[in-house]
PDB file of C-alpha atoms in Angstrom:
ATOM      1  CA  MET A 200      -7.271-176.124  -5.818  1.00 65.00           C
ATOM      2  CA  TYR A 201      -9.044-176.435  -9.171  1.00 75.00           C
ATOM      3  CA  PHE A 202     -12.659-177.358  -9.760  1.00 78.00           C
ATOM      4  CA  ASN A 203     -13.909-178.740 -13.083  1.00 82.00           C
ATOM      5  CA  LEU A 204     -17.204-177.061 -13.966  1.00 83.00           C
ATOM      6  CA  GLU A 205     -18.184-180.107 -16.020  1.00 86.00           C
ATOM      7  CA  LEU A 206     -18.976-181.851 -12.721  1.00 85.00           C
ATOM      8  CA  LEU A 207     -22.018-179.573 -12.409  1.00 85.00           C
ATOM      9  CA  SER A 208     -23.444-181.330 -15.457  1.00 87.00           C
ATOM     10  CA  LYS A 209     -22.117-184.801 -14.662  1.00 86.00           C
ATOM     11  CA  TYR A 210     -23.700-184.853 -11.216  1.00 86.00           C
ATOM     12  CA  LYS A 211     -26.698-182.614 -11.899  1.00 88.00           C
ATOM     13  CA  LYS A 212     -29.316-185.108 -10.704  1.00 88.00           C
ATOM     14  CA  GLU A 213     -27.303-186.043  -7.614  1.00 87.00           C
ATOM     15  CA  LEU A 214     -26.791-182.370  -6.759  1.00 87.00           C
ATOM     16  CA  MET A 215     -30.494-181.703  -7.139  1.00 90.00           C
ATOM     17  CA  GLY A 216     -31.054-184.574  -4.723  1.00 88.00           C
ATOM     18  CA  VAL A 217     -28.687-182.991  -2.200  1.00 85.00           C
ATOM     19  CA  TYR A 218     -30.473-179.660  -2.512  1.00 87.00           C
ATOM     20  CA  ALA A 219     -33.909-181.319  -2.283  1.00 87.00           C
ATOM     21  CA  ILE A 220     -32.861-182.844   1.050  1.00 85.00           C
ATOM     22  CA  GLY A 221     -31.468-179.452   2.094  1.00 83.00           C
ATOM     23  CA  ILE A 222     -34.821-177.807   1.392  1.00 83.00           C
ATOM     24  CA  ILE A 223     -36.633-180.440   3.465  1.00 82.00           C
ATOM     25  CA  LEU A 224     -34.304-179.713   6.399  1.00 79.00           C
ATOM     26  CA  CYS A 225     -34.665-175.964   5.879  1.00 76.00           C
ATOM     27  CA  HIS A 226     -38.463-176.183   5.865  1.00 70.00           C
ATOM     28  CA  ALA A 227     -38.353-178.120   9.144  1.00 65.00           C
ATOM     29  CA  HIS A 228     -37.350-175.018  11.040  1.00 58.00           C
ATOM     30  CA  ALA A 229     -39.264-172.622   8.782  1.00 56.00           C
ATOM     31  CA  THR A 230     -42.636-174.354   9.188  1.00 57.00           C
ATOM     32  CA  ILE A 231     -43.633-176.252  12.299  1.00 62.00           C
ATOM     33  CA  CYS A 232     -40.646-177.675  14.226  1.00 62.00           C
ATOM     34  CA  ASP A 233     -39.372-176.119  17.441  1.00 64.00           C
ATOM     35  CA  MET A 234     -35.570-176.067  17.474  1.00 64.00           C
ATOM     36  CA  PRO A 235     -32.714-174.437  19.401  1.00 62.00           C
ATOM     37  CA  SER A 236     -31.640-171.092  17.910  1.00 69.00           C
ATOM     38  CA  ILE A 237     -28.237-172.413  16.809  1.00 68.00           C
ATOM     39  CA  VAL A 238     -29.893-175.273  14.910  1.00 66.00           C
ATOM     40  CA  GLU A 239     -32.336-172.823  13.316  1.00 67.00           C
ATOM     41  CA  LYS A 240     -29.465-170.646  12.125  1.00 68.00           C
ATOM     42  CA  ILE A 241     -27.677-173.621  10.582  1.00 65.00           C
ATOM     43  CA  LEU A 242     -30.814-174.933   8.876  1.00 67.00           C
ATOM     44  CA  SER A 243     -31.697-171.463   7.599  1.00 67.00           C
ATOM     45  CA  LEU A 244     -28.674-171.756   5.315  1.00 67.00           C
ATOM     46  CA  GLY A 245     -30.693-174.378   3.463  1.00 67.00           C
ATOM     47  CA  THR A 246     -32.509-171.576   1.657  1.00 71.00           C
ATOM     48  CA  ILE A 247     -29.501-171.486  -0.655  1.00 77.00           C
ATOM     49  CA  CYS A 248     -30.693-174.816  -2.056  1.00 80.00           C
ATOM     50  CA  THR A 249     -33.487-173.161  -4.052  1.00 81.00           C
ATOM     51  CA  GLU A 250     -30.930-170.779  -5.513  1.00 80.00           C
ATOM     52  CA  MET A 251     -28.814-173.762  -6.501  1.00 84.00           C
ATOM     53  CA  PHE A 252     -31.817-175.302  -8.276  1.00 87.00           C
ATOM     54  CA  MET A 253     -32.008-172.137 -10.364  1.00 88.00           C
ATOM     55  CA  LEU A 254     -28.277-172.212 -11.119  1.00 88.00           C
ATOM     56  CA  LEU A 255     -28.463-175.805 -12.365  1.00 90.00           C
ATOM     57  CA  SER A 256     -31.637-175.000 -14.281  1.00 92.00           C
ATOM     58  CA  GLY A 257     -29.928-172.078 -16.015  1.00 92.00           C
ATOM     59  CA  ILE A 258     -27.044-174.330 -17.061  1.00 92.00           C
ATOM     60  CA  GLY A 259     -29.440-176.868 -18.553  1.00 92.00           C
ATOM     61  CA  ILE A 260     -31.652-174.254 -20.232  1.00 94.00           C
ATOM     62  CA  PHE A 261     -28.735-172.681 -22.110  1.00 94.00           C
ATOM     63  CA  TYR A 262     -27.636-176.095 -23.359  1.00 92.00           C
ATOM     64  CA  SER A 263     -31.168-177.063 -24.441  1.00 92.00           C
ATOM     65  CA  LEU A 264     -31.624-173.765 -26.314  1.00 92.00           C
ATOM     66  CA  ARG A 265     -28.330-174.310 -28.134  1.00 89.00           C
ATOM     67  CA  LYS A 266     -29.426-177.841 -28.996  1.00 87.00           C
ATOM     68  CA  ASN A 267     -32.894-176.731 -30.197  1.00 82.00           C
ATOM     69  CA  LYS A 268     -31.815-173.611 -32.071  1.00 77.00           C
ATOM     70  CA  GLY A 269     -34.601-172.352 -34.344  1.00 73.00           C
ATOM     71  CA  LYS A 270     -37.284-174.477 -32.634  1.00 84.00           C
ATOM     72  CA  ILE A 271     -38.442-172.026 -29.975  1.00 89.00           C
ATOM     73  CA  ILE A 272     -42.143-172.987 -30.061  1.00 89.00           C
ATOM     74  CA  GLN A 273     -41.312-176.668 -29.548  1.00 89.00           C
ATOM     75  CA  TRP A 274     -38.821-175.691 -26.850  1.00 91.00           C
ATOM     76  CA  TYR A 275     -41.423-173.655 -24.953  1.00 93.00           C
ATOM     77  CA  LYS A 276     -43.964-176.454 -25.244  1.00 91.00           C
ATOM     78  CA  LYS A 277     -41.571-179.071 -23.890  1.00 90.00           C
ATOM     79  CA  ARG A 278     -40.347-176.881 -21.030  1.00 92.00           C
ATOM     80  CA  PHE A 279     -43.749-175.759 -19.805  1.00 93.00           C
ATOM     81  CA  LEU A 280     -45.260-179.234 -20.050  1.00 93.00           C
ATOM     82  CA  ARG A 281     -42.437-180.600 -17.897  1.00 93.00           C
ATOM     83  CA  LEU A 282     -42.974-177.776 -15.417  1.00 94.00           C
ATOM     84  CA  PHE A 283     -46.755-177.554 -15.206  1.00 94.00           C
ATOM     85  CA  VAL A 284     -47.870-181.182 -15.508  1.00 95.00           C
ATOM     86  CA  PRO A 285     -46.458-182.223 -12.089  1.00 95.00           C
ATOM     87  CA  TYR A 286     -47.221-178.800 -10.633  1.00 96.00           C
ATOM     88  CA  LEU A 287     -50.906-178.867 -11.595  1.00 96.00           C
ATOM     89  CA  ILE A 288     -51.339-182.458 -10.387  1.00 96.00           C
ATOM     90  CA  LEU A 289     -50.345-181.261  -6.906  1.00 95.00           C
ATOM     91  CA  ALA A 290     -51.441-177.611  -6.953  1.00 95.00           C
ATOM     92  CA  ILE A 291     -55.052-177.980  -8.111  1.00 95.00           C
ATOM     93  CA  PRO A 292     -56.270-180.146  -5.180  1.00 94.00           C
ATOM     94  CA  TYR A 293     -54.127-178.189  -2.711  1.00 94.00           C
ATOM     95  CA  TYR A 294     -55.328-174.712  -3.679  1.00 94.00           C
ATOM     96  CA  VAL A 295     -58.945-175.850  -3.961  1.00 94.00           C
ATOM     97  CA  TRP A 296     -58.681-177.184  -0.386  1.00 92.00           C
ATOM     98  CA  PHE A 297     -56.748-174.099   0.804  1.00 90.00           C
ATOM     99  CA  GLY A 298     -59.278-171.784  -0.808  1.00 91.00           C
ATOM    100  CA  TYR A 299     -62.194-173.671   0.725  1.00 90.00           C
ATOM    101  CA  ILE A 300     -60.944-173.517   4.328  1.00 89.00           C
ATOM    102  CA  ASN A 301     -60.004-169.821   3.936  1.00 89.00           C
ATOM    103  CA  ASN A 302     -63.199-168.799   2.110  1.00 91.00           C
ATOM    104  CA  HIS A 303     -61.315-167.678  -0.979  1.00 90.00           C
ATOM    105  CA  SER A 304     -63.206-166.735  -4.105  1.00 91.00           C
ATOM    106  CA  VAL A 305     -62.925-168.861  -7.232  1.00 92.00           C
ATOM    107  CA  CYS A 306     -60.899-166.031  -8.765  1.00 93.00           C
ATOM    108  CA  THR A 307     -58.345-166.122  -5.914  1.00 92.00           C
ATOM    109  CA  ILE A 308     -58.061-169.901  -6.173  1.00 93.00           C
ATOM    110  CA  LEU A 309     -57.383-169.640  -9.911  1.00 94.00           C
ATOM    111  CA  LEU A 310     -54.842-166.865  -9.334  1.00 93.00           C
ATOM    112  CA  ASN A 311     -53.033-169.060  -6.791  1.00 92.00           C
ATOM    113  CA  ILE A 312     -53.026-172.085  -9.099  1.00 94.00           C
ATOM    114  CA  SER A 313     -51.752-169.992 -12.015  1.00 92.00           C
ATOM    115  CA  THR A 314     -49.015-168.451  -9.769  1.00 91.00           C
ATOM    116  CA  ILE A 315     -50.154-164.976 -10.873  1.00 90.00           C
ATOM    117  CA  ASN A 316     -51.092-164.178  -7.283  1.00 89.00           C
ATOM    118  CA  TYR A 317     -47.419-164.305  -6.349  1.00 87.00           C
ATOM    119  CA  TRP A 318     -46.745-161.243  -8.489  1.00 84.00           C
ATOM    120  CA  ILE A 319     -49.838-159.482  -7.131  1.00 84.00           C
ATOM    121  CA  ASN A 320     -49.853-160.281  -3.417  1.00 82.00           C
ATOM    122  CA  GLY A 321     -46.727-162.352  -2.830  1.00 79.00           C
ATOM    123  CA  SER A 322     -48.719-165.525  -2.155  1.00 81.00           C
ATOM    124  CA  GLY A 323     -48.680-168.867  -3.911  1.00 82.00           C
ATOM    125  CA  ALA A 324     -45.920-171.066  -5.291  1.00 86.00           C
ATOM    126  CA  TRP A 325     -43.190-168.444  -5.686  1.00 85.00           C
ATOM    127  CA  PHE A 326     -40.635-170.898  -7.085  1.00 87.00           C
ATOM    128  CA  VAL A 327     -42.951-171.967  -9.906  1.00 91.00           C
ATOM    129  CA  ALA A 328     -43.819-168.328 -10.621  1.00 90.00           C
ATOM    130  CA  MET A 329     -40.128-167.447 -10.814  1.00 89.00           C
ATOM    131  CA  ILE A 330     -39.069-170.361 -12.994  1.00 92.00           C
ATOM    132  CA  THR A 331     -41.986-169.611 -15.344  1.00 92.00           C
ATOM    133  CA  LEU A 332     -40.747-166.045 -15.845  1.00 90.00           C
ATOM    134  CA  CYS A 333     -37.172-167.272 -16.329  1.00 92.00           C
ATOM    135  CA  TYR A 334     -38.295-169.780 -18.958  1.00 94.00           C
ATOM    136  CA  LEU A 335     -40.216-167.071 -20.809  1.00 93.00           C
ATOM    137  CA  LEU A 336     -37.168-164.790 -20.938  1.00 92.00           C
ATOM    138  CA  ALA A 337     -34.539-167.511 -21.437  1.00 94.00           C
ATOM    139  CA  PRO A 338     -34.442-167.390 -25.287  1.00 94.00           C
ATOM    140  CA  LEU A 339     -33.879-163.621 -25.137  1.00 93.00           C
ATOM    141  CA  VAL A 340     -31.085-163.980 -22.566  1.00 93.00           C
ATOM    142  CA  TYR A 341     -29.561-166.820 -24.606  1.00 93.00           C
ATOM    143  CA  ASN A 342     -29.446-164.676 -27.768  1.00 93.00           C
ATOM    144  CA  ILE A 343     -27.919-161.756 -25.841  1.00 92.00           C
ATOM    145  CA  TYR A 344     -25.178-163.985 -24.428  1.00 92.00           C
ATOM    146  CA  VAL A 345     -24.450-165.585 -27.815  1.00 91.00           C
ATOM    147  CA  TYR A 346     -24.467-162.244 -29.677  1.00 91.00           C
ATOM    148  CA  CYS A 347     -22.008-160.782 -27.160  1.00 90.00           C
ATOM    149  CA  ASN A 348     -19.789-163.902 -27.164  1.00 90.00           C
ATOM    150  CA  ASN A 349     -20.689-164.613 -23.531  1.00 86.00           C
ATOM    151  CA  ASN A 350     -18.979-161.435 -22.374  1.00 88.00           C
ATOM    152  CA  PRO A 351     -18.906-161.386 -18.549  1.00 85.00           C
ATOM    153  CA  PHE A 352     -19.794-157.681 -18.548  1.00 88.00           C
ATOM    154  CA  ILE A 353     -23.137-158.558 -20.152  1.00 88.00           C
ATOM    155  CA  PHE A 354     -23.898-160.905 -17.267  1.00 84.00           C
ATOM    156  CA  ILE A 355     -22.949-158.161 -14.794  1.00 83.00           C
ATOM    157  CA  ILE A 356     -25.238-155.692 -16.582  1.00 87.00           C
ATOM    158  CA  LEU A 357     -28.166-158.136 -16.572  1.00 86.00           C
ATOM    159  CA  PHE A 358     -27.413-158.946 -12.940  1.00 81.00           C
ATOM    160  CA  LEU A 359     -27.549-155.254 -12.005  1.00 80.00           C
ATOM    161  CA  ILE A 360     -30.761-154.774 -13.982  1.00 82.00           C
ATOM    162  CA  VAL A 361     -32.425-157.574 -12.006  1.00 80.00           C
ATOM    163  CA  PHE A 362     -31.406-156.015  -8.702  1.00 74.00           C
ATOM    164  CA  ALA A 363     -32.419-152.517  -9.812  1.00 74.00           C
ATOM    165  CA  LEU A 364     -35.863-153.771 -10.844  1.00 73.00           C
ATOM    166  CA  SER A 365     -36.171-155.688  -7.599  1.00 70.00           C
ATOM    167  CA  PHE A 366     -35.317-152.605  -5.567  1.00 66.00           C
ATOM    168  CA  PHE A 367     -37.503-150.078  -7.398  1.00 68.00           C
ATOM    169  CA  LEU A 368     -40.481-152.323  -8.200  1.00 61.00           C
ATOM    170  CA  GLY A 369     -40.555-154.083  -4.849  1.00 60.00           C
ATOM    171  CA  PHE A 370     -39.988-157.626  -6.139  1.00 57.00           C
ATOM    172  CA  TYR A 371     -39.650-160.257  -3.497  1.00 57.00           C
ATOM    173  CA  GLU A 372     -36.277-161.404  -2.164  1.00 59.00           C
ATOM    174  CA  ASN A 373     -36.679-165.008  -3.328  1.00 61.00           C
ATOM    175  CA  ALA A 374     -37.466-163.872  -6.867  1.00 66.00           C
ATOM    176  CA  THR A 375     -34.410-161.621  -6.945  1.00 68.00           C
ATOM    177  CA  TYR A 376     -31.998-164.293  -5.764  1.00 68.00           C
ATOM    178  CA  SER A 377     -33.435-166.990  -8.006  1.00 75.00           C
ATOM    179  CA  SER A 378     -33.478-164.974 -11.218  1.00 82.00           C
ATOM    180  CA  SER A 379     -29.898-163.783 -10.696  1.00 81.00           C
ATOM    181  CA  LEU A 380     -28.710-167.367 -10.172  1.00 83.00           C
ATOM    182  CA  PHE A 381     -30.593-168.457 -13.286  1.00 89.00           C
ATOM    183  CA  LEU A 382     -28.702-165.779 -15.245  1.00 89.00           C
ATOM    184  CA  LEU A 383     -25.428-167.003 -13.750  1.00 86.00           C
ATOM    185  CA  GLY A 384     -26.259-170.594 -14.691  1.00 89.00           C
ATOM    186  CA  MET A 385     -26.925-169.612 -18.309  1.00 92.00           C
ATOM    187  CA  PHE A 386     -23.698-167.599 -18.352  1.00 91.00           C
ATOM    188  CA  ILE A 387     -21.438-170.422 -17.133  1.00 89.00           C
ATOM    189  CA  SER A 388     -23.181-173.137 -19.198  1.00 92.00           C
ATOM    190  CA  PRO A 389     -20.716-172.890 -22.133  1.00 91.00           C
ATOM    191  CA  TYR A 390     -17.814-173.224 -19.691  1.00 90.00           C
ATOM    192  CA  VAL A 391     -19.463-176.278 -18.140  1.00 89.00           C
ATOM    193  CA  GLN A 392     -19.734-177.887 -21.584  1.00 89.00           C
ATOM    194  CA  GLU A 393     -16.098-176.970 -22.335  1.00 88.00           C
ATOM    195  CA  GLN A 394     -15.009-178.543 -19.009  1.00 87.00           C
ATOM    196  CA  LYS A 395     -13.350-175.345 -17.826  1.00 86.00           C
ATOM    197  CA  ARG A 396     -11.506-175.458 -14.514  1.00 85.00           C
ATOM    198  CA  ILE A 397     -11.630-172.692 -11.913  1.00 79.00           C
ATOM    199  CA  ASN A 398      -9.586-172.074  -8.806  1.00 76.00           C
ATOM    200  CA  TRP A 399     -12.163-172.656  -6.070  1.00 71.00           C
ATOM    201  CA  LEU A 400      -9.904-171.123  -3.418  1.00 71.00           C
ATOM    202  CA  TYR A 401      -9.814-167.776  -5.252  1.00 69.00           C
ATOM    203  CA  ILE A 402     -13.578-167.896  -5.744  1.00 68.00           C
ATOM    204  CA  SER A 403     -14.042-168.575  -2.044  1.00 69.00           C
ATOM    205  CA  ILE A 404     -11.790-165.652  -1.089  1.00 71.00           C
ATOM    206  CA  ILE A 405     -13.743-163.367  -3.425  1.00 65.00           C
ATOM    207  CA  GLY A 406     -16.961-164.573  -1.785  1.00 65.00           C
ATOM    208  CA  ILE A 407     -15.650-163.748   1.679  1.00 67.00           C
ATOM    209  CA  LEU A 408     -14.534-160.289   0.508  1.00 68.00           C
ATOM    210  CA  LEU A 409     -17.956-159.676  -1.030  1.00 62.00           C
ATOM    211  CA  TYR A 410     -19.577-160.697   2.238  1.00 62.00           C
ATOM    212  CA  VAL A 411     -17.421-158.267   4.234  1.00 65.00           C
ATOM    213  CA  ILE A 412     -17.951-155.394   1.775  1.00 61.00           C
ATOM    214  CA  CYS A 413     -21.707-155.927   1.521  1.00 58.00           C
ATOM    215  CA  SER A 414     -22.079-156.152   5.291  1.00 58.00           C
ATOM    216  CA  LYS A 415     -20.170-152.872   5.702  1.00 57.00           C
ATOM    217  CA  ILE A 416     -22.362-150.985   3.221  1.00 52.00           C
ATOM    218  CA  SER A 417     -25.631-152.615   4.354  1.00 51.00           C
ATOM    219  CA  MET A 418     -26.118-154.448   1.057  1.00 51.00           C
ATOM    220  CA  LEU A 419     -25.868-157.960   2.473  1.00 50.00           C
ATOM    221  CA  ALA A 420     -29.587-158.706   2.041  1.00 51.00           C
ATOM    222  CA  PHE A 421     -29.418-157.921  -1.678  1.00 50.00           C
ATOM    223  CA  MET A 422     -26.601-160.325  -2.536  1.00 55.00           C
ATOM    224  CA  PRO A 423     -27.355-164.000  -3.315  1.00 54.00           C
ATOM    225  CA  ARG A 424     -25.887-166.238  -0.630  1.00 58.00           C
ATOM    226  CA  ILE A 425     -24.178-168.462  -3.184  1.00 57.00           C
ATOM    227  CA  PHE A 426     -21.516-165.782  -3.690  1.00 58.00           C
ATOM    228  CA  PHE A 427     -20.543-166.171  -0.046  1.00 59.00           C
ATOM    229  CA  LEU A 428     -21.098-169.907   0.338  1.00 62.00           C
ATOM    230  CA  PHE A 429     -19.600-171.269  -2.885  1.00 60.00           C
ATOM    231  CA  PRO A 430     -17.513-174.062  -1.272  1.00 60.00           C
ATOM    232  CA  LEU A 431     -20.359-175.113   1.027  1.00 65.00           C
ATOM    233  CA  SER A 432     -23.033-175.113  -1.691  1.00 74.00           C
ATOM    234  CA  ILE A 433     -21.140-176.651  -4.625  1.00 75.00           C
ATOM    235  CA  ILE A 434     -17.646-177.949  -3.895  1.00 72.00           C
ATOM    236  CA  ILE A 435     -18.426-179.967  -0.764  1.00 72.00           C
ATOM    237  CA  PRO A 436     -21.509-181.799  -2.166  1.00 77.00           C
ATOM    238  CA  ILE A 437     -19.668-182.698  -5.383  1.00 76.00           C
ATOM    239  CA  PHE A 438     -16.572-183.845  -3.472  1.00 72.00           C
ATOM    240  CA  PHE A 439     -18.793-186.028  -1.294  1.00 73.00           C
ATOM    241  CA  ILE A 440     -20.545-187.539  -4.323  1.00 74.00           C
ATOM    242  CA  ASP A 441     -17.475-187.896  -6.534  1.00 68.00           C
ATOM    243  CA  LYS A 442     -14.659-188.746  -4.154  1.00 65.00           C
ATOM    244  CA  ILE A 443     -16.026-190.312  -1.018  1.00 60.00           C
ATOM    245  CA  TYR A 444     -19.111-192.392  -1.671  1.00 58.00           C
ATOM    246  CA  TYR A 445     -21.756-192.547  -4.366  1.00 56.00           C
ATOM    247  CA  VAL A 446     -25.093-192.311  -2.604  1.00 67.00           C
ATOM    248  CA  LYS A 447     -28.051-193.530  -4.657  1.00 74.00           C
ATOM    249  CA  THR A 448     -30.417-191.668  -2.329  1.00 76.00           C
ATOM    250  CA  PHE A 449     -29.222-188.409  -3.882  1.00 83.00           C
ATOM    251  CA  LEU A 450     -29.990-189.695  -7.388  1.00 85.00           C
ATOM    252  CA  PHE A 451     -33.461-190.837  -6.319  1.00 88.00           C
ATOM    253  CA  MET A 452     -34.220-187.496  -4.661  1.00 89.00           C
ATOM    254  CA  GLY A 453     -32.814-185.674  -7.687  1.00 89.00           C
ATOM    255  CA  LYS A 454     -35.327-187.363  -9.971  1.00 92.00           C
ATOM    256  CA  ILE A 455     -38.253-186.238  -7.805  1.00 92.00           C
ATOM    257  CA  SER A 456     -36.701-182.969  -6.573  1.00 91.00           C
ATOM    258  CA  PHE A 457     -39.325-180.636  -8.050  1.00 92.00           C
ATOM    259  CA  GLU A 458     -42.238-182.751  -6.854  1.00 94.00           C
ATOM    260  CA  SER A 459     -40.554-183.126  -3.461  1.00 92.00           C
ATOM    261  CA  TYR A 460     -40.269-179.360  -3.097  1.00 90.00           C
ATOM    262  CA  LEU A 461     -43.970-178.901  -3.848  1.00 92.00           C
ATOM    263  CA  THR A 462     -45.253-181.695  -1.603  1.00 91.00           C
ATOM    264  CA  ASN A 463     -43.059-180.524   1.247  1.00 87.00           C
ATOM    265  CA  CYS A 464     -44.594-177.039   1.020  1.00 85.00           C
ATOM    266  CA  PHE A 465     -48.193-178.182   0.519  1.00 88.00           C
ATOM    267  CA  LEU A 466     -48.244-181.034   3.032  1.00 84.00           C
ATOM    268  CA  GLY A 467     -46.543-178.854   5.635  1.00 79.00           C
ATOM    269  CA  VAL A 468     -49.510-176.480   5.556  1.00 80.00           C
ATOM    270  CA  ILE A 469     -52.024-179.345   5.610  1.00 80.00           C
ATOM    271  CA  LEU A 470     -50.385-181.054   8.593  1.00 76.00           C
ATOM    272  CA  MET A 471     -50.320-177.760  10.495  1.00 72.00           C
ATOM    273  CA  GLN A 472     -54.095-177.660   9.995  1.00 69.00           C
ATOM    274  CA  TYR A 473     -54.936-181.276  10.808  1.00 65.00           C
ATOM    275  CA  GLY A 474     -51.880-182.635  12.646  1.00 59.00           C
ATOM    276  CA  HIS A 475     -53.565-182.504  16.048  1.00 58.00           C
ATOM    277  CA  PHE A 476     -56.228-184.926  14.794  1.00 57.00           C
ATOM    278  CA  ILE A 477     -53.583-187.456  13.727  1.00 62.00           C
ATOM    279  CA  ILE A 478     -50.804-187.164  16.301  1.00 63.00           C
ATOM    280  CA  PRO A 479     -51.566-187.753  20.027  1.00 56.00           C
ATOM    281  CA  GLU A 480     -50.836-184.715  22.187  1.00 60.00           C
ATOM    282  CA  LYS A 481     -48.061-186.524  24.097  1.00 56.00           C
ATOM    283  CA  LEU A 482     -46.186-187.155  20.840  1.00 53.00           C
ATOM    284  CA  ALA A 483     -46.802-183.710  19.378  1.00 55.00           C
ATOM    285  CA  THR A 484     -44.167-181.877  21.419  1.00 62.00           C
ATOM    286  CA  GLY A 485     -41.952-179.825  19.138  1.00 58.00           C
ATOM    287  CA  ASN A 486     -43.976-180.967  16.099  1.00 65.00           C
ATOM    288  CA  TYR A 487     -41.210-183.393  15.139  1.00 66.00           C
ATOM    289  CA  ILE A 488     -43.585-186.306  14.496  1.00 73.00           C
ATOM    290  CA  GLN A 489     -45.806-184.103  12.339  1.00 76.00           C
ATOM    291  CA  TYR A 490     -42.892-183.027  10.183  1.00 76.00           C
ATOM    292  CA  LEU A 491     -41.548-186.575   9.903  1.00 79.00           C
ATOM    293  CA  LEU A 492     -44.980-187.485   8.573  1.00 81.00           C
ATOM    294  CA  VAL A 493     -44.748-184.587   6.099  1.00 82.00           C
ATOM    295  CA  VAL A 494     -41.399-185.900   4.859  1.00 85.00           C
ATOM    296  CA  ILE A 495     -42.519-189.532   4.503  1.00 88.00           C
ATOM    297  CA  LEU A 496     -45.830-188.680   2.838  1.00 89.00           C
ATOM    298  CA  GLY A 497     -44.128-186.017   0.717  1.00 89.00           C
ATOM    299  CA  ILE A 498     -41.534-188.375  -0.734  1.00 92.00           C
ATOM    300  CA  THR A 499     -44.199-191.041  -1.370  1.00 93.00           C
ATOM    301  CA  VAL A 500     -46.584-188.625  -3.092  1.00 93.00           C
ATOM    302  CA  SER A 501     -43.679-187.099  -5.033  1.00 94.00           C
ATOM    303  CA  TYR A 502     -42.634-190.489  -6.389  1.00 95.00           C
ATOM    304  CA  PHE A 503     -46.095-191.365  -7.688  1.00 96.00           C
ATOM    305  CA  THR A 504     -46.650-187.833  -9.001  1.00 95.00           C
ATOM    306  CA  HIS A 505     -43.378-188.141 -10.910  1.00 95.00           C
ATOM    307  CA  LYS A 506     -44.481-191.467 -12.386  1.00 95.00           C
ATOM    308  CA  LEU A 507     -47.913-190.089 -13.386  1.00 95.00           C
ATOM    309  CA  SER A 508     -46.317-186.975 -14.881  1.00 94.00           C
ATOM    310  CA  ASN A 509     -44.006-189.094 -17.052  1.00 93.00           C
ATOM    311  CA  ILE A 510     -46.981-191.096 -18.341  1.00 93.00           C
ATOM    312  CA  ILE A 511     -48.819-187.871 -19.281  1.00 93.00           C
ATOM    313  CA  LEU A 512     -45.702-186.323 -20.832  1.00 91.00           C
ATOM    314  CA  ASN A 513     -45.001-189.444 -22.890  1.00 89.00           C
ATOM    315  CA  LYS A 514     -48.573-189.405 -24.202  1.00 86.00           C
ATOM    316  CA  CYS A 515     -48.237-185.703 -25.092  1.00 83.00           C
ATOM    317  CA  THR A 516     -44.961-186.432 -26.897  1.00 75.00           C
ATOM    318  CA  ASN A 517     -46.448-189.356 -28.839  1.00 73.00           C
ATOM    319  CA  THR A 518     -49.494-187.257 -29.787  1.00 68.00           C
ATOM    320  CA  SER A 519     -47.251-184.481 -31.108  1.00 60.00           C
ATOM    321  CA  SER A 520     -45.142-186.956 -33.083  1.00 57.00           C
ATOM    322  CA  ASN A 521     -48.199-188.484 -34.726  1.00 57.00           C
ATOM    323  CA  ALA A 522     -49.789-185.137 -35.551  1.00 54.00           C
TER     324      ALA A 522
END
């Protein structure tokens, strides 16, 4: 009945691998593949995987801020290099190509690459835009949590502020869900480090009650799905990894999870544009071959992007050390 929160840290990379695979499956129905309605509904649950990325990120960010207390400038530099080096390697050629075929101005291309266009028009790499904002505000949230001794009411207040801003300012649904899960991740991070145990059955019951209440008062769309799907999104993947069989595929995908997310999005658009030139018409039914190609190319490009990013990051680190 009890779940040790420390497993979220122990199996972080493996979990990110699970969620990376979940996003690939989710994008299959969201982009180009024709599927039965029941399959689409099941795969649509994969959108929770991006929320889980934010939860795990929040846990890690709180820990890194505690570890690097008083070194905020260095912390920002390290975080944004790790975020933007792989992103820019993939985003610059993609948005230049995307801008060219859509006759975008240089300004629009730059806005897309910088992710600013997401906040203006809702276009561009929303996940990168959201994680950038969360990183910028993370030290402030960290200090609030620490000053208030990680009082759960502070998390609830911040949570409500996020949803109020989302409602009144018209923020996008993905941004709302992701930022709230990032706040939750930062809040539970101390408990993860202390290896606290929670009763997952009670949490699941609370999630079901929340689902029923929110559906009755028409607030279902405003509540992150993780609160309803806690066992499915956390307990089951960890049980599978920890108790049944250790799958190295999850660890591999976890290491390239961010790059995999980006390539899956970018290559999906490219294959929709040029897939008919590559795949014979007889094999193009349902677009399954096209998406399989997206997955294979995406994982390959992600792996080499990850390797190149590490080389660049290591050089940046060595340069800073020698300065």
